[in-house]
Amino acid sequence: MQRAVTDPLDTDSESESEPATQLSFTLEPNDTRHLAMLCGQLDGHLRQIERRLGVVIRNRSNHFTVDGQAPAANAAATLLNALYLDVQRGIGLSPETIHLHMQQADLETLAVRAPGASDDEDPANSVVIRTKRSNIRPRGRNQIDYVKAIDKHDINFGIGPAGTGKTYLAVACAVQALMDEEVRRILLVRPAVEAGERLGFLPGDLSQKVDPYLRPLYDALYEMLGFETVTKFIERNIIEVAPLAFMRGRTLNNAFIILDEAQNTTREQMKMFLTRIGFGSTAVITGDATQIDLPRGQHSGLTHASQVLENVEGITFTWFANKDVVRHPLVQRVVAAYDEHESKMTGGAPKRNGPPE
């Protein structure tokens, strides 16, 4: 029975003039488990693609049929081929990863490609981060450039809105480096300033005070290594978590250090952190320059560093934009709406969250 399609979010209004078409293709090899992963529970993944592209997808085993306007049908067919390749590579699918696939894809480009064409020839598709429990593939040019920069350079900045994968990919790169014995430990660091609160006002010992700030990093580690492994590594000090203030006086050798929420560092703290880097170490600094929680009058060390270190050899900056948001589609719209409002309130000069002019 043909499923009804509602709310085609990304179809062009001019597409109504495009001729309807039906595409049929077969996904090989015919693997029942992989096909079930592609379609999702109760065909949830297929329905997500239908709503987004305004098409109808039917399948019997590994034979698929797509009905819709010609460009959208071609795009859906090409997308299904790409997703099936990911499944075969061991990359898990979820509503988030499928949204990111479509976010990354230029639908017009997809529409003119042959539905059965492989994307293996694209060098970007060879970038896969391998962790203990899953393989993670960066999506979109900015994420791919970010991962490549981390692999090649010792100090790397990822700056952009919430939900662009800055921290998640940094943790994935850290886990891979630890598994490959390129580093001996992982350090997770965050400034203890959040929405006007300070550590001293929170109950508990140091660990209990700091843990809430590092929860997103813990969650990523649990997903990639498993709860028991992470707990064991923390007990053996292979994974260390600490507030930024506790980095003073240390030299960090053979470590992968992630400074998250770096927009809440002061200039002095940022300089202190960057001068902790020792031999054999990689540092990744992530932050969103539009969400600074420092007291009024204090300047962000992240925005200052982006100006001072812009042309320093060996340091890379990856600037993420609203289009790179990989969370729920509404998150991207929320970010865009706030940017538009900020621009109106400041006379067309929103807070800068992009590369220097």
CSV table of C-alpha atoms in Angstrom, one decimal:
chain,number,residue,atom,x,y,z
A,1,MET,CA,0.0,0.0,0.0
A,2,GLN,CA,1.4,3.4,-1.0
A,3,ARG,CA,2.2,5.6,2.0
A,4,ALA,CA,0.9,9.2,2.1
A,5,VAL,CA,3.5,11.9,2.0
A,6,THR,CA,3.1,15.1,4.0
A,7,ASP,CA,5.2,18.2,4.7
A,8,PRO,CA,8.0,17.9,2.0
A,9,LEU,CA,10.3,20.3,3.8
A,10,ASP,CA,13.0,20.8,1.2
A,11,THR,CA,11.3,20.6,-2.1
A,12,ASP,CA,11.5,23.6,-4.3
A,13,SER,CA,8.2,25.3,-5.1
A,14,GLU,CA,9.2,25.1,-8.8
A,15,SER,CA,9.3,21.3,-8.5
A,16,GLU,CA,5.6,21.2,-9.1
A,17,SER,CA,6.3,21.8,-12.7
A,18,GLU,CA,8.7,18.9,-12.9
A,19,PRO,CA,7.4,15.6,-14.4
A,20,ALA,CA,6.6,12.8,-12.0
A,21,THR,CA,8.8,9.7,-12.3
A,22,GLN,CA,9.3,6.3,-10.9
A,23,LEU,CA,12.8,4.9,-10.3
A,24,SER,CA,13.5,1.3,-9.7
A,25,PHE,CA,16.8,-0.1,-8.5
A,26,THR,CA,18.4,-3.0,-6.6
A,27,LEU,CA,20.8,-2.7,-3.6
A,28,GLU,CA,23.5,-5.3,-3.6
A,29,PRO,CA,24.4,-7.5,-1.9
A,30,ASN,CA,21.0,-8.7,-0.7
A,31,ASP,CA,21.7,-8.8,3.1
A,32,THR,CA,18.6,-9.0,5.3
A,33,ARG,CA,20.3,-7.5,8.3
A,34,HIS,CA,21.8,-4.6,6.4
A,35,LEU,CA,18.5,-3.9,4.7
A,36,ALA,CA,16.7,-3.8,8.0
A,37,MET,CA,19.3,-1.3,9.3
A,38,LEU,CA,18.8,0.8,6.2
A,39,CYS,CA,15.0,0.9,6.5
A,40,GLY,CA,14.9,1.4,10.2
A,41,GLN,CA,12.4,0.3,12.8
A,42,LEU,CA,9.0,0.2,11.1
A,43,ASP,CA,10.6,1.7,8.0
A,44,GLY,CA,11.3,4.9,10.0
A,45,HIS,CA,14.4,5.9,8.0
A,46,LEU,CA,12.5,5.6,4.7
A,47,ARG,CA,9.6,7.7,6.0
A,48,GLN,CA,12.1,10.3,7.2
A,49,ILE,CA,13.5,10.6,3.6
A,50,GLU,CA,10.0,10.6,2.2
A,51,ARG,CA,8.9,13.6,4.3
A,52,ARG,CA,12.1,15.5,3.6
A,53,LEU,CA,12.2,15.0,-0.2
A,54,GLY,CA,8.4,14.7,-0.9
A,55,VAL,CA,8.7,11.2,-2.4
A,56,VAL,CA,7.2,7.7,-1.9
A,57,ILE,CA,9.5,4.8,-1.3
A,58,ARG,CA,8.5,1.2,-1.6
A,59,ASN,CA,10.7,-1.9,-1.3
A,60,ARG,CA,10.5,-5.7,-1.5
A,61,SER,CA,13.6,-7.2,-0.1
A,62,ASN,CA,16.5,-5.4,-1.8
A,63,HIS,CA,14.4,-4.0,-4.7
A,64,PHE,CA,13.4,-0.4,-4.2
A,65,THR,CA,11.0,1.9,-6.1
A,66,VAL,CA,10.8,5.7,-5.6
A,67,ASP,CA,7.9,7.8,-6.9
A,68,GLY,CA,8.0,11.6,-7.0
A,69,GLN,CA,9.1,14.6,-9.0
A,70,ALA,CA,12.2,13.7,-11.1
A,71,PRO,CA,14.9,15.6,-9.2
A,72,ALA,CA,13.6,14.5,-5.7
A,73,ALA,CA,13.2,10.9,-6.8
A,74,ASN,CA,16.8,10.8,-8.2
A,75,ALA,CA,18.1,12.4,-5.0
A,76,ALA,CA,16.2,9.8,-2.8
A,77,ALA,CA,17.6,6.9,-4.9
A,78,THR,CA,21.2,8.2,-4.7
A,79,LEU,CA,20.8,8.8,-1.0
A,80,LEU,CA,19.6,5.3,-0.4
A,81,ASN,CA,22.6,3.9,-2.2
A,82,ALA,CA,24.9,6.0,-0.1
A,83,LEU,CA,23.2,5.0,3.1
A,84,TYR,CA,23.4,1.3,2.2
A,85,LEU,CA,27.2,1.7,1.6
A,86,ASP,CA,27.5,3.2,5.0
A,87,VAL,CA,25.7,0.3,6.6
A,88,GLN,CA,28.0,-2.2,4.9
A,89,ARG,CA,31.0,-0.2,6.2
A,90,GLY,CA,29.7,-0.7,9.8
A,91,ILE,CA,28.5,2.9,10.2
A,92,GLY,CA,25.2,2.9,12.1
A,93,LEU,CA,22.2,4.8,10.9
A,94,SER,CA,19.9,7.0,13.0
A,95,PRO,CA,17.5,9.8,12.4
A,96,GLU,CA,20.4,12.2,13.2
A,97,THR,CA,22.8,10.6,10.7
A,98,ILE,CA,20.2,10.6,8.0
A,99,HIS,CA,19.4,14.2,8.6
A,100,LEU,CA,23.1,15.0,8.4
A,101,HIS,CA,23.4,13.0,5.1
A,102,MET,CA,20.7,15.2,3.6
A,103,GLN,CA,22.1,18.3,5.2
A,104,GLN,CA,25.4,17.6,3.7
A,105,ALA,CA,24.1,16.7,0.3
A,106,ASP,CA,23.6,19.2,-2.5
A,107,LEU,CA,20.2,17.8,-3.6
A,108,GLU,CA,20.5,19.3,-7.1
A,109,THR,CA,23.9,17.4,-7.5
A,110,LEU,CA,22.3,14.2,-6.2
A,111,ALA,CA,19.5,14.6,-8.6
A,112,VAL,CA,21.7,14.5,-11.7
A,113,ARG,CA,23.8,11.5,-10.5
A,114,ALA,CA,23.0,8.0,-11.6
A,115,PRO,CA,21.0,6.3,-8.8
A,116,GLY,CA,23.3,3.4,-8.7
A,117,ALA,CA,26.5,5.4,-8.7
A,118,SER,CA,29.0,4.7,-6.0
A,119,ASP,CA,30.4,7.5,-3.9
A,120,ASP,CA,33.6,5.6,-3.2
A,121,GLU,CA,35.6,7.7,-5.6
A,122,ASP,CA,35.0,10.8,-3.4
A,123,PRO,CA,38.1,11.1,-1.2
A,124,ALA,CA,36.0,12.6,1.5
A,125,ASN,CA,34.2,9.3,2.0
A,126,SER,CA,37.4,7.6,3.0
A,127,VAL,CA,37.5,9.7,6.3
A,128,VAL,CA,36.2,7.4,9.0
A,129,ILE,CA,37.0,7.6,12.7
A,130,ARG,CA,37.2,4.1,14.2
A,131,THR,CA,36.3,3.7,17.8
A,132,LYS,CA,35.8,0.6,20.0
A,133,ARG,CA,32.0,0.4,19.5
A,134,SER,CA,31.3,2.1,16.2
A,135,ASN,CA,32.8,3.8,13.2
A,136,ILE,CA,32.0,7.5,12.8
A,137,ARG,CA,32.1,9.3,9.5
A,138,PRO,CA,32.3,13.1,9.4
A,139,ARG,CA,29.6,14.7,7.2
A,140,GLY,CA,29.9,17.9,5.2
A,141,ARG,CA,33.0,19.7,4.1
A,142,ASN,CA,33.6,21.5,7.4
A,143,GLN,CA,33.4,18.3,9.5
A,144,ILE,CA,35.8,16.5,7.1
A,145,ASP,CA,38.3,19.4,7.1
A,146,TYR,CA,38.1,19.5,10.9
A,147,VAL,CA,38.9,15.8,11.3
A,148,LYS,CA,41.7,16.0,8.7
A,149,ALA,CA,43.2,19.1,10.5
A,150,ILE,CA,43.1,17.3,13.9
A,151,ASP,CA,45.0,14.3,12.3
A,152,LYS,CA,47.7,16.5,10.9
A,153,HIS,CA,48.2,19.4,13.4
A,154,ASP,CA,49.0,19.7,17.1
A,155,ILE,CA,46.6,22.6,18.0
A,156,ASN,CA,43.2,22.8,16.4
A,157,PHE,CA,40.2,25.2,16.9
A,158,GLY,CA,36.6,24.2,16.1
A,159,ILE,CA,34.4,27.3,16.3
A,160,GLY,CA,30.7,27.5,15.5
A,161,PRO,CA,27.1,27.1,16.7
A,162,ALA,CA,25.8,24.4,19.0
A,163,GLY,CA,25.1,21.0,17.3
A,164,THR,CA,27.7,21.1,14.6
A,165,GLY,CA,29.6,18.1,16.0
A,166,LYS,CA,32.7,20.0,17.2
A,167,THR,CA,33.0,18.3,20.5
A,168,TYR,CA,31.7,14.9,19.4
A,169,LEU,CA,34.2,14.6,16.6
A,170,ALA,CA,37.0,15.8,18.8
A,171,VAL,CA,36.2,13.0,21.4
A,172,ALA,CA,36.0,10.5,18.5
A,173,CYS,CA,39.5,11.5,17.3
A,174,ALA,CA,40.8,11.3,20.9
A,175,VAL,CA,39.4,7.8,21.3
A,176,GLN,CA,40.9,6.6,18.0
A,177,ALA,CA,44.3,8.1,18.9
A,178,LEU,CA,44.2,6.3,22.3
A,179,MET,CA,43.2,3.0,20.7
A,180,ASP,CA,46.0,3.3,18.1
A,181,GLU,CA,48.4,4.1,20.9
A,182,GLU,CA,49.3,7.4,19.4
A,183,VAL,CA,48.7,9.0,22.8
A,184,ARG,CA,48.8,7.6,26.4
A,185,ARG,CA,45.8,9.4,27.8
A,186,ILE,CA,42.9,11.8,27.1
A,187,LEU,CA,42.3,15.0,29.1
A,188,LEU,CA,38.9,16.6,29.0
A,189,VAL,CA,39.0,20.2,30.2
A,190,ARG,CA,36.3,22.8,30.6
A,191,PRO,CA,36.1,26.3,32.1
A,192,ALA,CA,34.0,26.2,35.2
A,193,VAL,CA,31.8,29.1,34.2
A,194,GLU,CA,28.3,28.4,33.1
A,195,ALA,CA,25.3,30.7,32.9
A,196,GLY,CA,26.7,32.9,35.7
A,197,GLU,CA,27.3,30.0,38.2
A,198,ARG,CA,30.7,29.2,39.7
A,199,LEU,CA,32.1,26.0,41.2
A,200,GLY,CA,32.1,27.3,44.7
A,201,PHE,CA,28.3,27.6,44.8
A,202,LEU,CA,27.8,24.0,43.7
A,203,PRO,CA,27.5,21.2,46.3
A,204,GLY,CA,29.9,18.3,46.6
A,205,ASP,CA,33.6,17.6,46.1
A,206,LEU,CA,35.6,18.6,43.1
A,207,SER,CA,34.5,15.6,41.0
A,208,GLN,CA,30.9,16.2,41.8
A,209,LYS,CA,31.2,19.9,41.0
A,210,VAL,CA,32.9,19.4,37.7
A,211,ASP,CA,31.0,16.4,36.4
A,212,PRO,CA,27.9,18.3,35.3
A,213,TYR,CA,30.0,20.6,33.1
A,214,LEU,CA,31.6,17.6,31.4
A,215,ARG,CA,28.5,15.5,30.9
A,216,PRO,CA,28.4,15.9,27.0
A,217,LEU,CA,32.0,14.6,26.9
A,218,TYR,CA,31.2,11.7,29.2
A,219,ASP,CA,28.2,10.8,27.0
A,220,ALA,CA,30.3,10.7,23.9
A,221,LEU,CA,32.9,8.5,25.6
A,222,TYR,CA,30.3,6.1,26.9
A,223,GLU,CA,28.9,5.8,23.3
A,224,MET,CA,32.3,5.1,21.8
A,225,LEU,CA,34.0,3.0,24.5
A,226,GLY,CA,31.3,1.7,26.7
A,227,PHE,CA,30.6,2.6,30.3
A,228,GLU,CA,32.8,-0.1,31.9
A,229,THR,CA,35.8,0.8,29.8
A,230,VAL,CA,35.4,4.6,30.5
A,231,THR,CA,35.1,3.9,34.2
A,232,LYS,CA,38.2,1.7,34.2
A,233,PHE,CA,40.2,4.3,32.2
A,234,ILE,CA,39.2,7.1,34.6
A,235,GLU,CA,40.3,5.0,37.6
A,236,ARG,CA,43.7,4.4,35.9
A,237,ASN,CA,44.0,8.1,35.0
A,238,ILE,CA,44.1,7.2,31.3
A,239,ILE,CA,41.1,9.5,30.9
A,240,GLU,CA,41.3,12.6,33.1
A,241,VAL,CA,38.7,15.3,33.6
A,242,ALA,CA,39.5,18.6,35.2
A,243,PRO,CA,38.4,22.3,35.3
A,244,LEU,CA,40.6,24.6,33.3
A,245,ALA,CA,42.1,26.3,36.4
A,246,PHE,CA,43.8,23.0,37.4
A,247,MET,CA,45.9,23.0,34.2
A,248,ARG,CA,48.2,25.8,35.5
A,249,GLY,CA,51.8,24.6,36.0
A,250,ARG,CA,51.4,21.3,34.1
A,251,THR,CA,53.1,20.2,30.9
A,252,LEU,CA,51.0,17.7,29.0
A,253,ASN,CA,53.0,15.2,26.9
A,254,ASN,CA,51.7,12.3,24.8
A,255,ALA,CA,48.1,13.3,25.5
A,256,PHE,CA,45.0,14.2,23.6
A,257,ILE,CA,43.5,17.3,25.3
A,258,ILE,CA,40.1,18.7,24.5
A,259,LEU,CA,39.1,22.1,25.8
A,260,ASP,CA,35.4,22.4,25.5
A,261,GLU,CA,33.2,25.5,25.8
A,262,ALA,CA,36.3,27.6,25.2
A,263,GLN,CA,34.3,30.8,24.6
A,264,ASN,CA,34.1,31.0,28.5
A,265,THR,CA,37.8,31.2,28.9
A,266,THR,CA,39.5,34.5,29.6
A,267,ARG,CA,42.4,35.7,27.5
A,268,GLU,CA,44.8,34.7,30.3
A,269,GLN,CA,43.3,31.3,30.7
A,270,MET,CA,43.5,30.6,27.0
A,271,LYS,CA,47.2,31.6,26.9
A,272,MET,CA,47.8,29.4,29.9
A,273,PHE,CA,46.1,26.4,28.4
A,274,LEU,CA,47.9,26.7,25.0
A,275,THR,CA,51.3,26.8,26.7
A,276,ARG,CA,50.6,23.5,28.5
A,277,ILE,CA,51.0,21.5,25.3
A,278,GLY,CA,54.0,19.1,25.4
A,279,PHE,CA,55.6,16.8,22.9
A,280,GLY,CA,53.5,14.1,21.3
A,281,SER,CA,50.3,15.9,22.3
A,282,THR,CA,47.3,17.1,20.3
A,283,ALA,CA,44.9,19.8,21.5
A,284,VAL,CA,41.4,20.6,20.2
A,285,ILE,CA,39.7,23.7,21.4
A,286,THR,CA,36.0,24.0,20.7
A,287,GLY,CA,33.5,26.8,21.4
A,288,ASP,CA,30.6,29.0,20.2
A,289,ALA,CA,31.5,32.6,20.2
A,290,THR,CA,27.8,33.6,20.4
A,291,GLN,CA,27.2,31.9,23.8
A,292,ILE,CA,29.7,33.6,26.1
A,293,ASP,CA,28.8,33.4,29.8
A,294,LEU,CA,31.7,35.4,31.2
A,295,PRO,CA,31.0,38.3,33.5
A,296,ARG,CA,30.3,41.6,31.8
A,297,GLY,CA,33.5,43.3,30.8
A,298,GLN,CA,35.6,40.2,30.5
A,299,HIS,CA,36.7,39.3,26.9
A,300,SER,CA,36.6,35.8,25.6
A,301,GLY,CA,39.9,34.0,25.2
A,302,LEU,CA,38.5,32.1,22.3
A,303,THR,CA,37.6,35.1,20.1
A,304,HIS,CA,40.9,36.7,21.1
A,305,ALA,CA,42.9,33.6,20.2
A,306,SER,CA,41.2,33.5,16.8
A,307,GLN,CA,42.6,36.9,16.0
A,308,VAL,CA,46.1,36.5,17.6
A,309,LEU,CA,46.8,33.0,16.2
A,310,GLU,CA,45.1,33.2,12.9
A,311,ASN,CA,48.3,33.0,10.9
A,312,VAL,CA,50.5,30.9,13.2
A,313,GLU,CA,51.9,27.9,11.4
A,314,GLY,CA,50.8,24.6,12.9
A,315,ILE,CA,47.5,25.9,14.3
A,316,THR,CA,44.3,25.3,12.4
A,317,PHE,CA,40.9,26.9,12.6
A,318,THR,CA,37.7,25.3,11.4
A,319,TRP,CA,34.7,27.6,11.3
A,320,PHE,CA,31.3,25.9,11.4
A,321,ALA,CA,28.1,27.6,10.2
A,322,ASN,CA,24.4,27.1,10.8
A,323,LYS,CA,24.2,24.8,7.8
A,324,ASP,CA,26.5,22.4,9.7
A,325,VAL,CA,24.1,21.8,12.6
A,326,VAL,CA,23.6,18.1,12.9
A,327,ARG,CA,21.0,17.9,15.6
A,328,HIS,CA,17.2,18.0,15.2
A,329,PRO,CA,16.3,20.1,12.1
A,330,LEU,CA,14.6,22.6,14.4
A,331,VAL,CA,18.0,23.4,16.1
A,332,GLN,CA,19.3,24.8,12.9
A,333,ARG,CA,16.2,27.0,12.6
A,334,VAL,CA,16.5,28.1,16.2
A,335,VAL,CA,20.2,29.1,15.6
A,336,ALA,CA,19.3,31.0,12.4
A,337,ALA,CA,16.4,32.8,14.1
A,338,TYR,CA,18.6,34.0,17.0
A,339,ASP,CA,21.2,35.2,14.5
A,340,GLU,CA,18.6,37.1,12.6
A,341,HIS,CA,17.2,38.7,15.7
A,342,GLU,CA,20.7,39.6,17.0
A,343,SER,CA,21.4,41.2,13.6
A,344,LYS,CA,18.3,43.3,13.8
A,345,MET,CA,19.0,44.4,17.4
A,346,THR,CA,22.6,45.4,16.6
A,347,GLY,CA,21.8,47.2,13.4
A,348,GLY,CA,23.0,44.4,11.1
A,349,ALA,CA,26.1,43.4,13.1
A,350,PRO,CA,25.5,40.1,14.9
A,351,LYS,CA,28.0,38.6,17.3
A,352,ARG,CA,30.8,37.2,15.2
A,353,ASN,CA,30.9,33.4,14.9
A,354,GLY,CA,32.8,33.1,11.7
A,355,PRO,CA,36.3,33.5,10.3
A,356,PRO,CA,37.9,36.9,10.6
A,357,GLU,CA,37.2,39.3,7.8
